[in-house]
mmCIF file of C-alpha atoms in Angstrom:
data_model
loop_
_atom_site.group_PDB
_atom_site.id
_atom_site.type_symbol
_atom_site.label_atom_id
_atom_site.label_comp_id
_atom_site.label_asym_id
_atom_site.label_seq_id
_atom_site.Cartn_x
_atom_site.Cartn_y
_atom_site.Cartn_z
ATOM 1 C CA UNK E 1 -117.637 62.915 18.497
ATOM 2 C CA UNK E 2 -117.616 62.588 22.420
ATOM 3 C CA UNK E 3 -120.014 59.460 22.194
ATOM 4 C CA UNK E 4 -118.278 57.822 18.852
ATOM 5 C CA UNK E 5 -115.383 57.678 21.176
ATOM 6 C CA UNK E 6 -116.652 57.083 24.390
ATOM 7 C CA UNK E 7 -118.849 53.869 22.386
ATOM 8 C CA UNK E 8 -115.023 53.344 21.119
ATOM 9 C CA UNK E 9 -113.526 52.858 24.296
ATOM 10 C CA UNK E 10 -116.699 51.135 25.792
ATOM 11 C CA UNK E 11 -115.824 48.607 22.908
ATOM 12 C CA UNK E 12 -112.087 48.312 23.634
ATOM 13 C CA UNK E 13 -113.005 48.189 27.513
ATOM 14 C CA UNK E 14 -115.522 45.224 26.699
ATOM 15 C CA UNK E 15 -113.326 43.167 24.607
ATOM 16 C CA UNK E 16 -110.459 43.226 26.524
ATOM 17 C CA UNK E 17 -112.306 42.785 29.713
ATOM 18 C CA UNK E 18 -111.802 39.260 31.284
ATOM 19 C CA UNK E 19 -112.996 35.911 29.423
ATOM 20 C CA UNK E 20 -113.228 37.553 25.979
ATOM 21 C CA UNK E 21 -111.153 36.409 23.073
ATOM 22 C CA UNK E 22 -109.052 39.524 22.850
ATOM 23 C CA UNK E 23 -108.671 39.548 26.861
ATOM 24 C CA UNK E 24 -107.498 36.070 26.785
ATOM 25 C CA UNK E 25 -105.189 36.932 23.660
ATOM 26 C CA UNK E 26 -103.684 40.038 26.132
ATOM 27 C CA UNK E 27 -103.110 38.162 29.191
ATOM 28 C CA UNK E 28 -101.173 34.951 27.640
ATOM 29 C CA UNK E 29 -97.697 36.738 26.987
ATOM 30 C CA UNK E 30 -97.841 38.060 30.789
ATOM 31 C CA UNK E 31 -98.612 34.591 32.218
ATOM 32 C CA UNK E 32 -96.256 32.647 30.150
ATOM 33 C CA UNK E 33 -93.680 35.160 31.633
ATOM 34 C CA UNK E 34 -95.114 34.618 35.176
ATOM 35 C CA UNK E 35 -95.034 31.064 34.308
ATOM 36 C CA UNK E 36 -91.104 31.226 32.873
ATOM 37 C CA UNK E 37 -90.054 32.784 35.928
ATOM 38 C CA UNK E 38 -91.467 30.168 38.216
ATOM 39 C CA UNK E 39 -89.982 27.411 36.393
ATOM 40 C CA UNK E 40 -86.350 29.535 36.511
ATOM 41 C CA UNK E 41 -86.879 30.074 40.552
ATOM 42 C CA UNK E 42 -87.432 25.968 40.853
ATOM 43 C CA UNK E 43 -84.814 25.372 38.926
ATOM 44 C CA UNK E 44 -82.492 27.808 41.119
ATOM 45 C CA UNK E 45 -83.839 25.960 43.965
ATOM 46 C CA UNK E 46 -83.385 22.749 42.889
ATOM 47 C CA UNK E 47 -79.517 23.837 41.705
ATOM 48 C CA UNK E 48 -78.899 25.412 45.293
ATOM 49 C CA UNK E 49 -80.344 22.273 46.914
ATOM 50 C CA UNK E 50 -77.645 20.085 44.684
ATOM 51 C CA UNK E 51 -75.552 22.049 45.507
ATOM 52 C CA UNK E 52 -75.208 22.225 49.030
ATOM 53 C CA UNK E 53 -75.838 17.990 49.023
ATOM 54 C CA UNK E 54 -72.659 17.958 47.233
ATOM 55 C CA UNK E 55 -71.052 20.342 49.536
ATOM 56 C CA UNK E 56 -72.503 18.361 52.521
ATOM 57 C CA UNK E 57 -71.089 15.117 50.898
ATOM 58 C CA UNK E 58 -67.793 16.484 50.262
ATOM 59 C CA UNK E 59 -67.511 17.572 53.669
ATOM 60 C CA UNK E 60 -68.812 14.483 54.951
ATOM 61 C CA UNK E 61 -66.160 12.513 53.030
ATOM 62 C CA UNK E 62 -63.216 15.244 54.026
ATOM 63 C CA UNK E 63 -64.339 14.327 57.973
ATOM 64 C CA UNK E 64 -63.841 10.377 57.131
ATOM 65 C CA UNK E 65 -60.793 11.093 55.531
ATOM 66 C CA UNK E 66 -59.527 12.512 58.852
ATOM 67 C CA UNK E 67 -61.013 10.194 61.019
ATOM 68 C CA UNK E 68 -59.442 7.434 59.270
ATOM 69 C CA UNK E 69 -56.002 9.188 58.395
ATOM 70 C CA UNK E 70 -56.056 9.801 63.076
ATOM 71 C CA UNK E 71 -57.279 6.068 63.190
ATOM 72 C CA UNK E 72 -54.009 5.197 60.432
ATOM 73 C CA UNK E 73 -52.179 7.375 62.513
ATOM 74 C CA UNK E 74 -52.959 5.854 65.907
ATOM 75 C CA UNK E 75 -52.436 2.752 64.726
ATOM 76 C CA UNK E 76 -48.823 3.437 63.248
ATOM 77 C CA UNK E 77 -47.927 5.213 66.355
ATOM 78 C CA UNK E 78 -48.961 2.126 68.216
ATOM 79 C CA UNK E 79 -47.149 -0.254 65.930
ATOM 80 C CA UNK E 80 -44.358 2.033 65.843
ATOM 81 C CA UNK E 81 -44.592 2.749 61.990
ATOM 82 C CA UNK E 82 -42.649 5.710 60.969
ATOM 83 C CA UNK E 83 -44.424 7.749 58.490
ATOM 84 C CA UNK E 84 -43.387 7.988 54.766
ATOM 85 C CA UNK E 85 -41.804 11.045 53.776
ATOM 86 C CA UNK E 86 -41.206 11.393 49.891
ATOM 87 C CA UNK E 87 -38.034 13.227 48.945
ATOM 88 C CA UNK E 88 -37.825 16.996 47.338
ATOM 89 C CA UNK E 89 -36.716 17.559 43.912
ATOM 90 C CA UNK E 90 -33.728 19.339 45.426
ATOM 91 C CA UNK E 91 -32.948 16.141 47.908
ATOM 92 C CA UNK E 92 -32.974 13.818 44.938
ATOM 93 C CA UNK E 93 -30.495 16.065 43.012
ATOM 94 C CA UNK E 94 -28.850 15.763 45.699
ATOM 95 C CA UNK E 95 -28.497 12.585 46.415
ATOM 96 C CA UNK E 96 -27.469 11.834 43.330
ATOM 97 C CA UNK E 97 -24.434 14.298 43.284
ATOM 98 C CA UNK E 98 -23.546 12.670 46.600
ATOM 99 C CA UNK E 99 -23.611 9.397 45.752
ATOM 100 C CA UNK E 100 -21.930 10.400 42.146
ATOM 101 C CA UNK E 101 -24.557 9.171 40.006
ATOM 102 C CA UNK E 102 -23.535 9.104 36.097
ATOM 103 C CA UNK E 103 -26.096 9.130 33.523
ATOM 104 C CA UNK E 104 -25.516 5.664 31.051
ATOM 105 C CA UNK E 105 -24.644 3.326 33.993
ATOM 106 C CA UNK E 106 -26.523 0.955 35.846
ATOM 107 C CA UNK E 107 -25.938 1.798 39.442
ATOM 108 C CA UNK E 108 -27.051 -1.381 41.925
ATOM 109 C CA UNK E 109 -27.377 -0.709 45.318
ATOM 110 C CA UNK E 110 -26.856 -3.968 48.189
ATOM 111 C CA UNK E 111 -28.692 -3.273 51.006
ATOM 112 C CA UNK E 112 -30.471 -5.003 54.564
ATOM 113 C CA UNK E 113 -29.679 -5.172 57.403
ATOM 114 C CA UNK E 114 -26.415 -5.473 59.136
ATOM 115 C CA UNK E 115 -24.211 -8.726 59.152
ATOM 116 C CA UNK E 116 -26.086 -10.214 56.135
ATOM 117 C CA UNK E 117 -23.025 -10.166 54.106
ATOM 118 C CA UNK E 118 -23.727 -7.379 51.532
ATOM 119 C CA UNK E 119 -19.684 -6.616 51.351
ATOM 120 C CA UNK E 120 -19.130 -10.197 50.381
ATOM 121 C CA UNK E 121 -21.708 -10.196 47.953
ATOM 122 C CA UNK E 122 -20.684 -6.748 45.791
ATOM 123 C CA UNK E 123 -17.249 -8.035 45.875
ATOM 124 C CA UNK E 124 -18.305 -11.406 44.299
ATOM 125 C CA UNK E 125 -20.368 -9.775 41.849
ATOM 126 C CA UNK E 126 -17.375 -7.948 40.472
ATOM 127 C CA UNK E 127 -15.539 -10.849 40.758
ATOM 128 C CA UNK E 128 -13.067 -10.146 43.381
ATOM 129 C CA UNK E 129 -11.892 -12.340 46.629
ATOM 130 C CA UNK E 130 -12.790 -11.034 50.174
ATOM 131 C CA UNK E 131 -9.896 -9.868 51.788
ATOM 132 C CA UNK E 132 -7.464 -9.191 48.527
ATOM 133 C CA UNK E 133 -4.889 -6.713 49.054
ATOM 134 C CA UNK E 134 -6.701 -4.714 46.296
ATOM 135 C CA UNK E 135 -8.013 -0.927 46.934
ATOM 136 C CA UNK E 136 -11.354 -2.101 44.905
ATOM 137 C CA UNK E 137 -12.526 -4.672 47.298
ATOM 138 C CA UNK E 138 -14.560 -3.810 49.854
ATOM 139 C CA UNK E 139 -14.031 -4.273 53.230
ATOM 140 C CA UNK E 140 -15.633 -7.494 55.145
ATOM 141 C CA UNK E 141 -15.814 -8.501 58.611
ATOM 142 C CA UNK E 142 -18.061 -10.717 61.532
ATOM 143 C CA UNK E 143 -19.414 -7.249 62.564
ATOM 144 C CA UNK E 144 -20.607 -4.530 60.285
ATOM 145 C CA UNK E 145 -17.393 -3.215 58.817
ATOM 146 C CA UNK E 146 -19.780 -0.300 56.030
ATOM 147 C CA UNK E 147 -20.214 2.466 58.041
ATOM 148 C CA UNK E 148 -21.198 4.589 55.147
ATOM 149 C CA UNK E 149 -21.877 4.485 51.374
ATOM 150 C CA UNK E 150 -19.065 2.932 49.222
ATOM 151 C CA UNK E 151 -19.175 3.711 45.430
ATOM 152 C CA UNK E 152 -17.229 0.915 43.526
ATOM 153 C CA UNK E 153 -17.005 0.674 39.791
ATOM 154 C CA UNK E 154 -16.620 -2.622 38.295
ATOM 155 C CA UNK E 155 -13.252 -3.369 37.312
ATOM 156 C CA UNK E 156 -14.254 -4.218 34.138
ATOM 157 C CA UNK E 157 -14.579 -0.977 32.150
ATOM 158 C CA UNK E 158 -17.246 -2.931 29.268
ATOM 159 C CA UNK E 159 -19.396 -3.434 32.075
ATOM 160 C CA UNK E 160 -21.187 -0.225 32.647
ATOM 161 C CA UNK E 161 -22.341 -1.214 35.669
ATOM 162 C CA UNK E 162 -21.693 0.581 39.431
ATOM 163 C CA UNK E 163 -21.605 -0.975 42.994
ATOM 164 C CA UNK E 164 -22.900 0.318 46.187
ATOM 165 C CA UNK E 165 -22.249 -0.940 49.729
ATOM 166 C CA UNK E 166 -24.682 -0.034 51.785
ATOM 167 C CA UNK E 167 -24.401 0.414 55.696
ATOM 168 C CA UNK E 168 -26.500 -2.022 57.391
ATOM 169 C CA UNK E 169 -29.777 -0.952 58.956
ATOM 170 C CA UNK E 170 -30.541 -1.712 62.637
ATOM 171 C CA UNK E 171 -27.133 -0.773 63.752
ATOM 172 C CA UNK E 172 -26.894 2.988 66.115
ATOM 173 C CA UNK E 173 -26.193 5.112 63.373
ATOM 174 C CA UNK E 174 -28.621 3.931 60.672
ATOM 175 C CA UNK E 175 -32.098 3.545 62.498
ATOM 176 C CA UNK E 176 -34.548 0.872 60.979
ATOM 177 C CA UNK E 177 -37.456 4.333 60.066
ATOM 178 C CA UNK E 178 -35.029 6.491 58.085
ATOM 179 C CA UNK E 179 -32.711 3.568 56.453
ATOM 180 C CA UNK E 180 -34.498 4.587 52.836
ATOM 181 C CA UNK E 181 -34.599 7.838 52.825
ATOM 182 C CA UNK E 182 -31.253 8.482 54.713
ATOM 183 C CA UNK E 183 -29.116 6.664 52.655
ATOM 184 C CA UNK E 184 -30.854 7.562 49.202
ATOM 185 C CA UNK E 185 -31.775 4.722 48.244
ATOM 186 C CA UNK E 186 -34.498 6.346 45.624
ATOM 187 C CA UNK E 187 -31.997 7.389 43.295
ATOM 188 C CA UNK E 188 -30.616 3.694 42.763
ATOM 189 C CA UNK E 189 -31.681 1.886 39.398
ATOM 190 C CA UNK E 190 -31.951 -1.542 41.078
ATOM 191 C CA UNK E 191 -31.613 -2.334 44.872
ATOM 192 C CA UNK E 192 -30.315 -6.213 46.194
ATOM 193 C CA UNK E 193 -32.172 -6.842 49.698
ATOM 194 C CA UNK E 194 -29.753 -8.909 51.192
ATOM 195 C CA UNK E 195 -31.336 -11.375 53.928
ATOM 196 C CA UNK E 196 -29.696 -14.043 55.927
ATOM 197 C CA UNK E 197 -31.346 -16.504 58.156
ATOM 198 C CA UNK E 198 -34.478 -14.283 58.554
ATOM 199 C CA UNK E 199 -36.672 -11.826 56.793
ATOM 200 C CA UNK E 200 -37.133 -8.453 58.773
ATOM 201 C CA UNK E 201 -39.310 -5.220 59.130
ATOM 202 C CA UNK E 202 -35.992 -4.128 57.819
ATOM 203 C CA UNK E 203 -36.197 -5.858 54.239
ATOM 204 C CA UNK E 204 -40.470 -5.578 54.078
ATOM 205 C CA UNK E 205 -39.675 -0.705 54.404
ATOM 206 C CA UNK E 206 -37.229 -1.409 51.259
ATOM 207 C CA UNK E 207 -39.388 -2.925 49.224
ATOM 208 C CA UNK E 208 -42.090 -1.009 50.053
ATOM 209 C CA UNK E 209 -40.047 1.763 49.510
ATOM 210 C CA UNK E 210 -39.105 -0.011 45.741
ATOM 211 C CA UNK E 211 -42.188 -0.510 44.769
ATOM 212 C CA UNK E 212 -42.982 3.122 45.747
ATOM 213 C CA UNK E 213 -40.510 4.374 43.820
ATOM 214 C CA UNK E 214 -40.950 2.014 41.277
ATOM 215 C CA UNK E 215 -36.631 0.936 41.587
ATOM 216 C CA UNK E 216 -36.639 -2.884 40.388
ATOM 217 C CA UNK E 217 -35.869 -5.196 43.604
ATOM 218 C CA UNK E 218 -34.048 -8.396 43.923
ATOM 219 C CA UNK E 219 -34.598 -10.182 47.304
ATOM 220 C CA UNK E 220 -31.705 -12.450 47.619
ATOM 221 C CA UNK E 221 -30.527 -14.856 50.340
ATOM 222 C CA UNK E 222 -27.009 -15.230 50.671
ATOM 223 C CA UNK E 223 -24.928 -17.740 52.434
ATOM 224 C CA UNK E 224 -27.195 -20.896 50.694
ATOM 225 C CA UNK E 225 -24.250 -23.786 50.600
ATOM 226 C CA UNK E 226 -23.941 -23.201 54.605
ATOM 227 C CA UNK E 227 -28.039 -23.201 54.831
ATOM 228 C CA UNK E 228 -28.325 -26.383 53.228
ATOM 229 C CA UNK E 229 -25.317 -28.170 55.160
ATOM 230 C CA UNK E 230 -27.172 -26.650 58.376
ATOM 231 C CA UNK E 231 -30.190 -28.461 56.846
ATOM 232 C CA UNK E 232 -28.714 -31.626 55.982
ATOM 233 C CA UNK E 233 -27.185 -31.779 59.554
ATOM 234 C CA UNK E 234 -30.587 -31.597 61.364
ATOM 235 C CA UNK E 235 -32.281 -34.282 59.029
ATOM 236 C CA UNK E 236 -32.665 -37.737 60.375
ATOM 237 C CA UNK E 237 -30.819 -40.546 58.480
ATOM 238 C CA UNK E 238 -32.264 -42.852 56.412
ATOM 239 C CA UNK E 239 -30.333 -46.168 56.092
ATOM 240 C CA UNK E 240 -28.271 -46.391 52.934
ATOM 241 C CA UNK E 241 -29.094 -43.110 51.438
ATOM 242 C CA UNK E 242 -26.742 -42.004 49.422
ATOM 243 C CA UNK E 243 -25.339 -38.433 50.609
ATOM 244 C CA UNK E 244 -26.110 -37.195 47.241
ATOM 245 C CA UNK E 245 -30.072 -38.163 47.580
ATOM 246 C CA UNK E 246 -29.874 -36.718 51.171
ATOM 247 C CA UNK E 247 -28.212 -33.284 49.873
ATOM 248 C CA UNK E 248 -30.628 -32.761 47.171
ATOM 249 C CA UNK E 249 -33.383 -33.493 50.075
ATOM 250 C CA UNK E 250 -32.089 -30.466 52.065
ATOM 251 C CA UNK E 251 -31.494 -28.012 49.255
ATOM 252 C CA UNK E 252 -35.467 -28.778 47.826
ATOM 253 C CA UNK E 253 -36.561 -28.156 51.764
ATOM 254 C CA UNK E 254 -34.600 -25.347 52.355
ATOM 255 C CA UNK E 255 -35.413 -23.499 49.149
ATOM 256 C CA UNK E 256 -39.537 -24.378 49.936
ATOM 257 C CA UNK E 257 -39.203 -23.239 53.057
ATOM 258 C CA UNK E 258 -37.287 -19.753 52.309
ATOM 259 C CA UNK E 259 -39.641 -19.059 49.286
ATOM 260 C CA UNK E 260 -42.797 -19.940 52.171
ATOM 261 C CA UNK E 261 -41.324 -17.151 54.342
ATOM 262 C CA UNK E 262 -40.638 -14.430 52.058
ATOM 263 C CA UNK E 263 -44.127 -14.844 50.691
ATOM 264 C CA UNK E 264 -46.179 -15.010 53.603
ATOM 265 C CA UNK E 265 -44.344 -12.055 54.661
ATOM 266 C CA UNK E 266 -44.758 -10.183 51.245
ATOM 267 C CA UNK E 267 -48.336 -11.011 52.282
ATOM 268 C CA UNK E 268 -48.447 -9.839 55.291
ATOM 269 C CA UNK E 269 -46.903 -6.389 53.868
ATOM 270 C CA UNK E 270 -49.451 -5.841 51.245
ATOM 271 C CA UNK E 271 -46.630 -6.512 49.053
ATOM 272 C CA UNK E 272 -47.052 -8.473 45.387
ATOM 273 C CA UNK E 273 -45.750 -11.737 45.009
ATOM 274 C CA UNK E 274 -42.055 -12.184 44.752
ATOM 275 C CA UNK E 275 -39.220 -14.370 43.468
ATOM 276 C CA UNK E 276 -36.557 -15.212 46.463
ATOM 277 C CA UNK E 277 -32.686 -16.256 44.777
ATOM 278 C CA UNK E 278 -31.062 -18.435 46.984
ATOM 279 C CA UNK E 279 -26.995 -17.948 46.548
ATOM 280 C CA UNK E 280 -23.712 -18.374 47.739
ATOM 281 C CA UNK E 281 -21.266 -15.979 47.390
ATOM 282 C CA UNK E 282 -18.767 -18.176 46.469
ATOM 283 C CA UNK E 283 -20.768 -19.284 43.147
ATOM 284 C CA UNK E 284 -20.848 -16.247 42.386
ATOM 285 C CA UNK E 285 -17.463 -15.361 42.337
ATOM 286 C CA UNK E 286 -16.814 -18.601 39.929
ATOM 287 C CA UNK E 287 -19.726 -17.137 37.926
ATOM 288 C CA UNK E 288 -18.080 -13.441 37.662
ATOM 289 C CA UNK E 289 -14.632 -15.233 36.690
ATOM 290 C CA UNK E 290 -15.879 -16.797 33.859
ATOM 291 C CA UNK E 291 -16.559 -20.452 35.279
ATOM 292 C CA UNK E 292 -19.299 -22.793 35.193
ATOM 293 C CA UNK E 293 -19.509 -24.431 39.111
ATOM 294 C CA UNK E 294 -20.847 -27.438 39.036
ATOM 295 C CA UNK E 295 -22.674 -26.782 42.255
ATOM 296 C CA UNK E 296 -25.415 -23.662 42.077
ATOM 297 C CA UNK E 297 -28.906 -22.983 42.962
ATOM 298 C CA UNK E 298 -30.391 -19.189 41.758
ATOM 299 C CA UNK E 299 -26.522 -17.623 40.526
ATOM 300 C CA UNK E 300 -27.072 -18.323 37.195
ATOM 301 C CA UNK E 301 -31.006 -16.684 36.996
ATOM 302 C CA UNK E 302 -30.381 -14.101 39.364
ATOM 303 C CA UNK E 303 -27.132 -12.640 37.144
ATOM 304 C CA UNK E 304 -29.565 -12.885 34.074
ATOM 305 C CA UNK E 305 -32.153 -11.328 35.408
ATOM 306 C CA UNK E 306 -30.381 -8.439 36.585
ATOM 307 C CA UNK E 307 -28.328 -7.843 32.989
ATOM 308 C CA UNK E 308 -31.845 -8.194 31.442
ATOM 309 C CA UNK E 309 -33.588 -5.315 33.357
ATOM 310 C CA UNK E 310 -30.131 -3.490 32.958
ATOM 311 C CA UNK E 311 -30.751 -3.970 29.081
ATOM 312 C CA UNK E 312 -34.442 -3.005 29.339
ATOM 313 C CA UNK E 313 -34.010 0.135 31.551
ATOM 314 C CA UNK E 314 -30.602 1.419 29.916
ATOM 315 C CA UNK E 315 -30.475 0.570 26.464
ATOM 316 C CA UNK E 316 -31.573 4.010 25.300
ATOM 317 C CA UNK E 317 -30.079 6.263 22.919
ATOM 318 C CA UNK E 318 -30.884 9.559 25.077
ATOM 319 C CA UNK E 319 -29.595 7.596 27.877
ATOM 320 C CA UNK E 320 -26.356 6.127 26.977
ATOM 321 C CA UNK E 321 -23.676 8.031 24.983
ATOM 322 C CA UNK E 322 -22.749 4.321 23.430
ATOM 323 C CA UNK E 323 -26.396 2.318 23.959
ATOM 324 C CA UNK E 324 -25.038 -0.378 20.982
ATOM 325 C CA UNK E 325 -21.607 -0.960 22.768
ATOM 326 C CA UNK E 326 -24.109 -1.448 26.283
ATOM 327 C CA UNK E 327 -26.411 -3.661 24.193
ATOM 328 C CA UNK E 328 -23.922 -5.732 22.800
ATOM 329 C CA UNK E 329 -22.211 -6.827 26.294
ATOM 330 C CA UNK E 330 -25.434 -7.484 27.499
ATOM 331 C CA UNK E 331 -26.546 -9.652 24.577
ATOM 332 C CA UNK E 332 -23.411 -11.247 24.864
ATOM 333 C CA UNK E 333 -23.654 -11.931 29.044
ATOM 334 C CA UNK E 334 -27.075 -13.040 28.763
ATOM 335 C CA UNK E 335 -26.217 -15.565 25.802
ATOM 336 C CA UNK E 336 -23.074 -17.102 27.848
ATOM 337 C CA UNK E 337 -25.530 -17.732 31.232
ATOM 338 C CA UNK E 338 -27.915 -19.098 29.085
ATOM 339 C CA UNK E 339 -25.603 -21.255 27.617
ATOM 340 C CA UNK E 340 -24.269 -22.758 30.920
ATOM 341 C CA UNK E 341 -27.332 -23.558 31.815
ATOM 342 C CA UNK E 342 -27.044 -25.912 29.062
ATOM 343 C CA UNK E 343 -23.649 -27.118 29.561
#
């Protein structure tokens, strides 16, 4: 029995000895595992290797991130640009408790900078005189008479429209940096930038500051009828022109030229493309009373296009307690300037 057994084994030993059949047959299970757990140690290699090349990259990118956020930096510092500080949730609440801010009105806002007429231009909107002995109008001067924000409604209770007058910026107590933010500007639903003879740094942080805030921006530049006299003045005469040819000369050279200027510096501000309206206050007061002056230059399309965005950014039933009453003034506005136009 010994040697049956020990021929047994001797027979077992021989076939599973190396390069037989049932050797081969043995070993393949142990080297595909071998095999398996090569392949799963390269491919933990190869993910720790992608791994830290991402992290290197991201770190790489994080480092020119803050080299070019200290070269921003440096260069604002050198320029003397201020940098931009968003407002909290609680400072906009704010804000708009301060400045009384009523959900289903349109509340427009008159800003730039100081002595550009912004008084004169919220009272002629509402169609009231400078200088009426009437507690609504507000207050005009040479010198910046606004020394803080004035809330007027408009005397006519269909129009659910609000006023602001706006301090100028530039002056002691409102510096140029903090204008925006300072007087809360970010809670209006439209903002007027008010220039004069010039378009400053001054105008180019509030619309930045609009189109940050995505608030709808009108740049407008009052005082036109004097512009174009001023204009007509400097031009040389040209023998029997008729003053009528020579006027119309002016106003087509000063509009060009004040739409050139607002768009190069748009440009220059990394700003989109704007339309400039070229008014007089004075128009506008005829406008606001009902009349149709015979001489005007953007009144008409700048009153329009204001009620229109009014209509398009107000006319909501969650908004406004009485959206069809709002809709139907507005229909009915925008249909009588569309009709002088006409006329």
């Amino acid at each position: 029995m010994e040697e049956l057994l020990s021929e047994d084994e001797r027979r077992r030993a021989r076939a599973a000895a190396p390069g037989t059949h049932e050797g081969l047959r043995q070993r393949r299970p142990r080297a595909e595992q071998e095999r398996d757990e090569a392949q799963e140690e390269t491919r933990q290699a190869r993910a720790g290797q992608q791994q830290a090349e991402a992290a290197r990259a991201a770190a790489e990118r994080a480092a020119a991130n803050v080299r070019a956020a200290a070269r921003e930096a440096e260069r604002a510092h050198r320029q003397g640009i201020r940098p931009v500080i968003m407002p909290t949730r609680a400072e906009y609440e704010a804000a708009k408790r301060r400045l009384e801010y009523r959900e289903g009105y349109f509340h427009f806002a008159v800003a730039g900078v100081a002595g550009s007429g912004k008084s004169s231009l919220v009272n002629a909107f509402r169609g009231l005189h400078n200088g009426a002995d009437d507690p609504h109008v507000a207050r005009t001067g040479v010198t910046e008479t606004t020394e803080r924000i004035t809330r007027y409604l408009d005397p006519n209770e269909a129009n659910p429209f609000v006023w602001y007058d706006i301090p100028g910026a530039g002056t002691l107590s409102v510096p140029d940096w903090q204008y925006f933010n300072d007087q809360g500007l970010y809670i209006f639903d439209a903002i007027v930038v008010l220039t004069d003879s010039r378009f400053t740094a001054t105008d180019i942080a509030i619309l930045q500051n609009c189109e940050r805030f995505q608030i709808p921006s009108y740049i407008v530049r009052s005082k036109s009828l004097q512009h174009i006299q001023n204009v007509l003045n400097d031009m040389p005469r040209v023998r029997y022109e008729e003053f009528e040819t020579r006027w119309e000369r002016a106003r087509s050279k000063y509009m060009a030229e004040t739409q050139k200027n607002v768009s190069a510096n748009l440009l220059q501000a990394g700003l989109p493309p704007q339309a400039v309206y070229m008014v007089d206050k004075e128009v506008l007061l005829e406008i606001a009373e009902g009349n149709n002056p015979e001489e005007t230059i953007d009144e008409f399309r700048l009153v329009e296009d204001m009620l229109l965005e009014a209509r398009n950014r107000r006319v909501d039933a969650s908004m406004i307690p009485d959206a069809l009453a709002v809709t139907t003034y507005l229909n009915s506005a925008a249909s009588n300037i569309a009709g002088a136009f006409t006329t």
